[in-house]
Amino acid sequence: MEPHIAHIREEEKGCFAEQSIEEHCLNVARLARELTYEDEDSCGLKDLAYNAGLLHDFGKYRPDFQRYILAASGANQSGKVPPKAPHAIVGAIEARRLFDDPMIAETLAYCISGHHRGLYDHNEMERRLRHGEHKRWCDACEKLTSAENLETADCDDVDEPDDLQMAIRMLFSALVDADRLDTERFMTPDLSAERLRIKDNYASLSTLRERLRAKTESFSSAPDTPVNRARAYFLESCRTHGAESDPGIYTLSLPTGAGKTISSMAWALEMAIRNHHDRIIYVIPYTSIITQTAMVFREIFGEENILEHHSEVVVEQQGEDDKSDEQMSRLKFLTENWDAPIILTTNVQFFESLFASKPAKCRKVHSIANSVIVMDEVQALPESFLSPILSAISTLSGAFHCSILCCSATQPVYDEDLNSPNTKGEKYPPLVIKGDLVPREARYFAPFDRVDYHLEPQMVTSQELAERLAAEHSVLCVVNSRKDAGQVYRALRDLPKVNVGEMIHLSRSMCSAHLRKAIETIKERMREGEPTKVISTQLIEAGVDLDFPCVWRAHSGLGSIIQAGGRCNRDGKMEQRGQVFVFSLTDGSRPFGNIARGCNATKMLLHNLSNKITDPTDPEVIAKYYRLYFEDIPDFDTEGIGKDLTDDPEDINFESAAERFKLIDDEGTFPVIVPYMEEGKELVRKIRSHETLSREDYHRMQEYSVSLRQGDYTTLLGHGNIEQIPWGEDFISVLVDDDCYDSVAGVVISNHWVEETQTA
């Protein structure tokens, strides 16, 4: 019999190092068991993980795989290259042969069959397993089982999880990570050692808590104002709550400017230490917020303890003796499996990983178990996926020992079962929330009542609105679409009494690098007291620390209006109260989708309360608004994710669900690399010249990209403003006409603006 070799790598002098299949499988089994979390509600998952590890490479015992791996490594000098010999299906077949319980057999089959290719839909897995049985692969394996001494663990006491598909994901994630880690240890020991070195350099959660305490103690030197006293109260309330509370789902409902970021992290650290959680995962809806939050946390905790994982992470060059390769290796290591004490990520990265099917994206999922999860700006969760998202949150809390905090200045009623007659499709499962971290004591919340809201919409034209904005020294105007932003900006720009240098435009017609620069310009002008007039879509509403004396907000949902109000008199330094005016553009875009639904709910709320809302930030008022808003939603699972992720082990469709679970709907949109500033122009030049792109270049493509709707993309392409550069099996679109990228407005299409309601 030929040697059973799982991995072969060439050494100096033509020698080969070998690792037996048995050794590899035992290593993976032990590591998968270690990586799998289980408590009294998920008893037996560790045994399932162990068995998955033992059986995952069972197909490598087959003679045809041995011939293939020897030839592929160069050890077979016959010159013949045998065909590939897929092995994952064989282990899944063996798992079914060994276990009679359908739940155990199917769970192992899903994990093992997909550990290279990804989790299957059940029917496709069944087809492949039957095809494998016809090849009589199992007969050969049965003869080898006893000889290789691979003994499976006893799974008789496995309890069926309440959420089977999530348990399978956790097991699959642990198996994939364990397999990759052991392969890395054997094939590339230097990289494996580097991974361990990085892990050994993490500070403990107790040390991180002390660093945060040191930072917050410095706040005592701040002026003794009502706002600062309230922030100190909120911080201490969160810290005390975390030190005394058991795992569960909680809320933090603080007004904007109340120090929510630091207070929530103080709670998270106390909870993690008290309840022996492994890490803290901070989930944020928008990249515009996450970058700012990451800077704060790096300053407090040290860069080595923070992993920022989202689409726009860029490793900056450091000069001739830079450490970019080292930083990139660290980034790659940590993003693979989230093995870091503090993770900062986006809703997209977090939830699409939880519902993914591919191994690379699923590999980190097991690290979510036994974590503290802070959901910032939780009101931004998309209603069309609310049912599967809230179901996942409940499972993480109930079965996988996660402590979860839902943060928002406008807390939705996710804990209420509305049973709306308008809900024709899937309802959302209410969360079991244990309570809010901070009691609403009037004396501490009163300092944040610094804005007057004029909620009845004023009907104005763009010209009339521009006249009112021009009368203000500094003002923020938030609209619902890119087209409206351009229209109002032009109307204001064309007024003879307005200095164009005072005006700043913000919308997703601008690439991310452009937006960040514009926001920094706003902050600098405001610090210097210079007149500043900003026209923006709603991308500015969440997490961007700006402070205007006056805000004009296009008619929308109450939550959006309050978020816009959070950019008004934010620090309470004005002698007069800030003013927030709601308006409707008579010559603007017509609201649709969620914007229209929010407008209707706000209108109904004003009607029901006879226009007598003295404080729209009152939690009771916000709750009434969300009840009206949610009651108008026909389906909280528009893609039917729940129907694919059933409790029947023989009817789960992982791949189909993953394909449809996309929080950002990019159907009908096309990313285009734009020539913004010298760095963007250089990137466009390199792509057009077919130069080899560095890893940093690929990351920067996110920074210098704008998504265009199909009609606008086709227009620019037809005019020769966009070139499609062949790249591998696909192409990259670049904007080659500098005149089509305005230094103020971003992408301009034939002097008109993209009409698109913005939700991010």
PDB file of N, CA, C and O in Angstrom, residues 251-255 260 406-411 436-438 440 445 619:
ATOM      1  N   THR A 251     -30.052  47.000  26.007  1.00  0.00           N
ATOM      2  CA  THR A 251     -30.076  48.197  25.173  1.00  0.00           C
ATOM      3  C   THR A 251     -29.332  49.328  25.881  1.00  0.00           C
ATOM      4  O   THR A 251     -29.229  49.354  27.103  1.00  0.00           O
ATOM      5  N   LEU A 252     -28.818  50.245  25.064  1.00  0.00           N
ATOM      6  CA  LEU A 252     -28.237  51.484  25.568  1.00  0.00           C
ATOM      7  C   LEU A 252     -28.847  52.614  24.746  1.00  0.00           C
ATOM      8  O   LEU A 252     -28.547  52.760  23.566  1.00  0.00           O
ATOM      9  N   SER A 253     -29.731  53.374  25.374  1.00  0.00           N
ATOM     10  CA  SER A 253     -30.481  54.421  24.680  1.00  0.00           C
ATOM     11  C   SER A 253     -30.041  55.781  25.201  1.00  0.00           C
ATOM     12  O   SER A 253     -30.625  56.316  26.151  1.00  0.00           O
ATOM     13  N   LEU A 254     -29.000  56.305  24.584  1.00  0.00           N
ATOM     14  CA  LEU A 254     -28.459  57.599  24.991  1.00  0.00           C
ATOM     15  C   LEU A 254     -28.616  58.609  23.859  1.00  0.00           C
ATOM     16  O   LEU A 254     -28.523  58.248  22.684  1.00  0.00           O
ATOM     17  N   PRO A 255     -28.816  59.875  24.207  1.00  0.00           N
ATOM     18  CA  PRO A 255     -28.895  60.907  23.162  1.00  0.00           C
ATOM     19  C   PRO A 255     -27.545  61.091  22.479  1.00  0.00           C
ATOM     20  O   PRO A 255     -26.498  60.734  23.024  1.00  0.00           O
ATOM     21  N   LYS A 260     -21.616  57.723  23.978  1.00  0.00           N
ATOM     22  CA  LYS A 260     -22.068  56.337  23.833  1.00  0.00           C
ATOM     23  C   LYS A 260     -20.927  55.380  23.499  1.00  0.00           C
ATOM     24  O   LYS A 260     -20.897  54.238  23.996  1.00  0.00           O
ATOM     25  N   CYS A 406     -27.548  46.586  22.195  1.00  0.00           N
ATOM     26  CA  CYS A 406     -28.137  47.324  21.074  1.00  0.00           C
ATOM     27  C   CYS A 406     -28.101  48.810  21.404  1.00  0.00           C
ATOM     28  O   CYS A 406     -28.823  49.265  22.299  1.00  0.00           O
ATOM     29  N   CYS A 407     -27.246  49.559  20.699  1.00  0.00           N
ATOM     30  CA  CYS A 407     -27.054  50.985  20.985  1.00  0.00           C
ATOM     31  C   CYS A 407     -27.777  51.846  19.962  1.00  0.00           C
ATOM     32  O   CYS A 407     -27.674  51.592  18.758  1.00  0.00           O
ATOM     33  N   SER A 408     -28.468  52.880  20.445  1.00  0.00           N
ATOM     34  CA  SER A 408     -29.102  53.824  19.529  1.00  0.00           C
ATOM     35  C   SER A 408     -29.678  54.996  20.315  1.00  0.00           C
ATOM     36  O   SER A 408     -30.140  54.829  21.442  1.00  0.00           O
ATOM     37  N   ALA A 409     -29.648  56.174  19.686  1.00  0.00           N
ATOM     38  CA  ALA A 409     -30.370  57.318  20.238  1.00  0.00           C
ATOM     39  C   ALA A 409     -31.853  57.213  19.908  1.00  0.00           C
ATOM     40  O   ALA A 409     -32.677  57.894  20.528  1.00  0.00           O
ATOM     41  N   THR A 410     -32.188  56.352  18.941  1.00  0.00           N
ATOM     42  CA  THR A 410     -33.594  56.141  18.539  1.00  0.00           C
ATOM     43  C   THR A 410     -33.847  54.639  18.538  1.00  0.00           C
ATOM     44  O   THR A 410     -33.890  54.003  17.492  1.00  0.00           O
ATOM     45  N   GLN A 411     -34.022  54.072  19.724  1.00  0.00           N
ATOM     46  CA  GLN A 411     -34.087  52.627  19.910  1.00  0.00           C
ATOM     47  C   GLN A 411     -35.375  52.044  19.308  1.00  0.00           C
ATOM     48  O   GLN A 411     -36.479  52.393  19.705  1.00  0.00           O
ATOM     49  N   ASP A 436     -32.447  48.279  29.838  1.00  0.00           N
ATOM     50  CA  ASP A 436     -31.536  49.319  29.380  1.00  0.00           C
ATOM     51  C   ASP A 436     -30.459  49.556  30.432  1.00  0.00           C
ATOM     52  O   ASP A 436     -30.715  49.443  31.636  1.00  0.00           O
ATOM     53  N   LEU A 437     -29.270  49.893  29.971  1.00  0.00           N
ATOM     54  CA  LEU A 437     -28.141  50.046  30.887  1.00  0.00           C
ATOM     55  C   LEU A 437     -28.276  51.268  31.790  1.00  0.00           C
ATOM     56  O   LEU A 437     -27.804  51.252  32.935  1.00  0.00           O
ATOM     57  N   VAL A 438     -28.914  52.306  31.280  1.00  0.00           N
ATOM     58  CA  VAL A 438     -28.933  53.580  32.005  1.00  0.00           C
ATOM     59  C   VAL A 438     -30.373  53.979  32.320  1.00  0.00           C
ATOM     60  O   VAL A 438     -31.167  54.192  31.405  1.00  0.00           O
ATOM     61  N   ARG A 440     -33.443  56.315  32.944  1.00  0.00           N
ATOM     62  CA  ARG A 440     -33.667  57.633  32.347  1.00  0.00           C
ATOM     63  C   ARG A 440     -34.029  58.650  33.432  1.00  0.00           C
ATOM     64  O   ARG A 440     -35.195  58.980  33.643  1.00  0.00           O
ATOM     65  N   PHE A 445     -30.556  63.557  31.593  1.00  0.00           N
ATOM     66  CA  PHE A 445     -30.921  63.638  30.182  1.00  0.00           C
ATOM     67  C   PHE A 445     -31.282  65.063  29.775  1.00  0.00           C
ATOM     68  O   PHE A 445     -31.204  65.412  28.595  1.00  0.00           O
ATOM     69  N   PRO A 619     -38.304  58.461  24.631  1.00  0.00           N
ATOM     70  CA  PRO A 619     -38.383  57.054  24.231  1.00  0.00           C
ATOM     71  C   PRO A 619     -39.795  56.579  23.911  1.00  0.00           C
ATOM     72  O   PRO A 619     -39.978  55.742  23.023  1.00  0.00           O
TER      73      PRO A 619
END
